PDB file of C-alpha atoms in Angstrom:
ATOM      1  CA  MET A 331      90.056  68.310 109.249  1.00  0.00           C
ATOM      2  CA  HIS A 332      87.392  70.680 108.150  1.00  0.00           C
ATOM      3  CA  PRO A 333      85.787  70.034 104.795  1.00  0.00           C
ATOM      4  CA  GLU A 334      86.538  73.288 103.572  1.00  0.00           C
ATOM      5  CA  TYR A 335      90.402  72.297 103.490  1.00  0.00           C
ATOM      6  CA  ALA A 336      89.815  68.377 101.836  1.00  0.00           C
ATOM      7  CA  ASP A 337      91.125  69.683  99.042  1.00  0.00           C
ATOM      8  CA  TYR A 338      94.869  70.594 100.205  1.00  0.00           C
ATOM      9  CA  LEU A 339      97.325  67.732 100.564  1.00  0.00           C
ATOM     10  CA  PHE A 340      98.417  67.710 104.110  1.00  0.00           C
ATOM     11  CA  LEU A 341     101.931  66.577 102.725  1.00  0.00           C
ATOM     12  CA  ASN A 342     102.307  69.994 101.183  1.00  0.00           C
ATOM     13  CA  PHE A 343     101.539  71.880 104.481  1.00  0.00           C
ATOM     14  CA  GLU A 344     105.137  71.950 105.527  1.00  0.00           C
ATOM     15  CA  ARG A 345     106.296  73.233 102.356  1.00  0.00           C
ATOM     16  CA  ARG A 346     103.488  75.930 102.013  1.00  0.00           C
ATOM     17  CA  LEU A 347     104.113  77.004 105.701  1.00  0.00           C
ATOM     18  CA  ILE A 348     107.977  77.708 104.780  1.00  0.00           C
ATOM     19  CA  ALA A 349     106.910  79.570 101.790  1.00  0.00           C
ATOM     20  CA  LEU A 350     104.706  81.632 103.945  1.00  0.00           C
ATOM     21  CA  LYS A 351     107.308  82.372 106.437  1.00  0.00           C
ATOM     22  CA  ASP A 352     110.016  83.184 103.581  1.00  0.00           C
ATOM     23  CA  LEU A 353     107.592  85.692 102.197  1.00  0.00           C
ATOM     24  CA  PHE A 354     106.895  87.321 105.219  1.00  0.00           C
ATOM     25  CA  ASP A 355     110.604  87.690 106.229  1.00  0.00           C
ATOM     26  CA  GLU A 356     111.248  89.087 102.591  1.00  0.00           C
ATOM     27  CA  LEU A 357     108.604  91.624 103.120  1.00  0.00           C
ATOM     28  CA  ILE A 358     109.876  92.545 106.556  1.00  0.00           C
ATOM     29  CA  ARG A 359     113.607  92.806 105.065  1.00  0.00           C
ATOM     30  CA  ARG A 360     112.382  95.080 102.293  1.00  0.00           C
ATOM     31  CA  ALA A 361     109.994  97.311 104.830  1.00  0.00           C
ATOM     32  CA  ASP A 362     113.257  97.783 106.695  1.00  0.00           C
ATOM     33  CA  ASP A 363     115.187  98.856 103.840  1.00  0.00           C
ATOM     34  CA  ASN A 364     112.134 100.947 102.615  1.00  0.00           C
ATOM     35  CA  ILE A 365     112.292 102.790 106.396  1.00  0.00           C
ATOM     36  CA  ALA A 366     116.173 103.437 105.945  1.00  0.00           C
ATOM     37  CA  VAL A 367     115.960 104.827 102.549  1.00  0.00           C
ATOM     38  CA  LEU A 368     113.133 106.971 103.319  1.00  0.00           C
ATOM     39  CA  GLU A 369     115.092 108.393 106.614  1.00  0.00           C
ATOM     40  CA  ASN A 370     118.244 108.908 104.316  1.00  0.00           C
ATOM     41  CA  TYR A 371     116.131 111.085 102.025  1.00  0.00           C
ATOM     42  CA  MET A 372     114.602 112.805 104.601  1.00  0.00           C
ATOM     43  CA  ALA A 373     117.773 114.158 106.181  1.00  0.00           C
ATOM     44  CA  ASN A 374     119.389 114.874 102.892  1.00  0.00           C
ATOM     45  CA  HIS A 375     116.193 117.099 101.298  1.00  0.00           C
ATOM     46  CA  GLU A 376     114.161 119.803 102.958  1.00  0.00           C
ATOM     47  CA  ILE A 377     110.417 119.512 102.986  1.00  0.00           C
ATOM     48  CA  SER A 378     109.076 121.831 100.579  1.00  0.00           C
ATOM     49  CA  GLU A 379     106.752 124.553 101.461  1.00  0.00           C
ATOM     50  CA  VAL A 380     105.241 124.920  97.965  1.00  0.00           C
ATOM     51  CA  ASN A 381     103.540 122.030  95.907  1.00  0.00           C
ATOM     52  CA  TRP A 382     104.046 121.340  92.295  1.00  0.00           C
ATOM     53  CA  LEU A 383     101.523 124.261  91.214  1.00  0.00           C
ATOM     54  CA  GLY A 384     103.608 126.762  93.414  1.00  0.00           C
ATOM     55  CA  MET A 385     101.194 127.171  96.092  1.00  0.00           C
ATOM     56  CA  ILE A 386     101.894 126.810  99.688  1.00  0.00           C
ATOM     57  CA  GLN A 387     101.017 123.753 101.612  1.00  0.00           C
ATOM     58  CA  TRP A 388      97.252 123.720 102.744  1.00  0.00           C
ATOM     59  CA  GLN A 389      97.571 121.876 105.697  1.00  0.00           C
ATOM     60  CA  GLY A 390      98.535 124.143 108.561  1.00  0.00           C
ATOM     61  CA  SER A 391      98.307 127.415 106.532  1.00  0.00           C
ATOM     62  CA  GLU A 392      96.677 130.510 107.487  1.00  0.00           C
ATOM     63  CA  ALA A 393      94.159 130.122 104.801  1.00  0.00           C
ATOM     64  CA  GLN A 394      92.911 126.703 106.326  1.00  0.00           C
ATOM     65  CA  GLU A 395      92.474 128.019 109.763  1.00  0.00           C
ATOM     66  CA  TYR A 396      90.593 131.045 108.363  1.00  0.00           C
ATOM     67  CA  VAL A 397      88.627 128.581 106.335  1.00  0.00           C
ATOM     68  CA  ILE A 398      87.590 126.348 109.317  1.00  0.00           C
ATOM     69  CA  GLU A 399      86.491 129.684 111.323  1.00  0.00           C
ATOM     70  CA  ASP A 400      84.428 130.657 108.305  1.00  0.00           C
ATOM     71  CA  ILE A 401      82.826 127.343 108.089  1.00  0.00           C
ATOM     72  CA  ASP A 402      82.013 127.460 111.809  1.00  0.00           C
ATOM     73  CA  GLU A 403      80.354 130.654 111.052  1.00  0.00           C
ATOM     74  CA  ASP A 404      78.343 129.300 107.976  1.00  0.00           C
ATOM     75  CA  VAL A 405      79.868 131.956 105.768  1.00  0.00           C
ATOM     76  CA  HIS A 406      79.949 129.456 102.697  1.00  0.00           C
ATOM     77  CA  PRO A 407      76.529 128.833 102.669  1.00  0.00           C
ATOM     78  CA  GLU A 408      75.332 132.203 103.229  1.00  0.00           C
ATOM     79  CA  ARG A 409      77.593 133.940 100.797  1.00  0.00           C
ATOM     80  CA  GLY A 410      78.625 131.419  98.454  1.00  0.00           C
ATOM     81  CA  TYR A 411      82.332 130.196  97.509  1.00  0.00           C
ATOM     82  CA  ARG A 412      83.526 133.227  95.535  1.00  0.00           C
ATOM     83  CA  ALA A 413      82.397 135.659  98.281  1.00  0.00           C
ATOM     84  CA  MET A 414      84.442 133.720 100.833  1.00  0.00           C
ATOM     85  CA  TYR A 415      87.229 133.412  98.499  1.00  0.00           C
ATOM     86  CA  ASP A 416      87.162 137.324  98.157  1.00  0.00           C
ATOM     87  CA  LEU A 417      86.716 137.954 101.448  1.00  0.00           C
ATOM     88  CA  ARG A 418      90.000 137.453 102.923  1.00  0.00           C
ATOM     89  CA  SER A 419      93.622 138.018 101.247  1.00  0.00           C
ATOM     90  CA  GLU A 420      95.164 134.965 102.570  1.00  0.00           C
ATOM     91  CA  TYR A 421      92.684 132.951 100.278  1.00  0.00           C
ATOM     92  CA  PHE A 422      93.544 134.402  96.947  1.00  0.00           C
ATOM     93  CA  MET A 423      96.877 135.477  97.480  1.00  0.00           C
ATOM     94  CA  TYR A 424      98.175 131.812  97.872  1.00  0.00           C
ATOM     95  CA  PHE A 425      95.300 129.598  96.128  1.00  0.00           C
ATOM     96  CA  ASP A 426      93.609 129.662  93.096  1.00  0.00           C
ATOM     97  CA  TYR A 427      89.674 129.635  93.149  1.00  0.00           C
ATOM     98  CA  LYS A 428      89.411 126.029  91.880  1.00  0.00           C
ATOM     99  CA  THR A 429      91.678 124.911  94.792  1.00  0.00           C
ATOM    100  CA  PHE A 430      90.578 127.004  97.366  1.00  0.00           C
ATOM    101  CA  LYS A 431      86.904 125.840  96.584  1.00  0.00           C
ATOM    102  CA  GLN A 432      88.025 122.066  96.895  1.00  0.00           C
ATOM    103  CA  LYS A 433      89.578 122.833 100.098  1.00  0.00           C
ATOM    104  CA  VAL A 434      86.667 124.352 101.427  1.00  0.00           C
ATOM    105  CA  ARG A 435      84.478 121.503 100.337  1.00  0.00           C
ATOM    106  CA  GLN A 436      86.658 119.203 101.927  1.00  0.00           C
ATOM    107  CA  GLN A 437      86.842 120.890 105.169  1.00  0.00           C
ATOM    108  CA  VAL A 438      83.143 120.574 105.190  1.00  0.00           C
ATOM    109  CA  LYS A 439      82.939 116.908 104.589  1.00  0.00           C
ATOM    110  CA  LYS A 440      85.335 116.853 107.238  1.00  0.00           C
ATOM    111  CA  LYS A 441      83.125 118.671 109.691  1.00  0.00           C
ATOM    112  CA  LYS A 442      80.361 116.456 108.672  1.00  0.00           C
ATOM    113  CA  TYR A 443      82.371 113.515 109.077  1.00  0.00           C
ATOM    114  CA  MET A 444      83.393 114.345 112.671  1.00  0.00           C
ATOM    115  CA  GLN A 445      79.909 115.488 113.638  1.00  0.00           C
ATOM    116  CA  THR A 446      78.566 112.020 112.611  1.00  0.00           C
ATOM    117  CA  LEU A 447      81.298 110.259 114.513  1.00  0.00           C
ATOM    118  CA  LYS A 448      80.457 112.557 117.644  1.00  0.00           C
ATOM    119  CA  VAL A 449      76.725 111.626 117.462  1.00  0.00           C
ATOM    120  CA  GLN A 450      77.435 107.863 116.857  1.00  0.00           C
ATOM    121  CA  ASN A 451      79.651 107.775 119.928  1.00  0.00           C
ATOM    122  CA  MET A 452      76.987 109.697 121.889  1.00  0.00           C
ATOM    123  CA  GLN A 453      74.474 106.849 121.120  1.00  0.00           C
ATOM    124  CA  GLY A 454      76.838 104.076 121.541  1.00  0.00           C
ATOM    125  CA  MET A 455      76.656 103.332 117.987  1.00  0.00           C
ATOM    126  CA  LYS A 456      79.681 101.303 116.494  1.00  0.00           C
ATOM    127  CA  ALA A 457      81.403 103.835 114.065  1.00  0.00           C
ATOM    128  CA  THR A 458      82.201 101.941 110.354  1.00  0.00           C
TER     129      THR A 458
END
């Protein structure tokens, strides 16, 4: 027996193993119940097109597509967030300035992260 297991009684091994099996069985059963409840909820409720603030969802919106284009063209460092916000009606019609600025920063971080992964992949480095 390994020295790190010396404090454990071998007599209790079977009981503890059975307890772990029961715990995993219970967790799997609960996961199955959760999936069934989620599927029922999704079948009975439409997907919301607006968030609790009344703004449209960012993912997949026209505003997100335009932000990605503007980031690729480096509009945000040249003109600033406010000028970028005022540039297109899709931005200020659906989002307030604070939310828009947060989403742009999020997209910039995502672009930087994806570039880092691409460089690491080209260099054969392991991504963390």
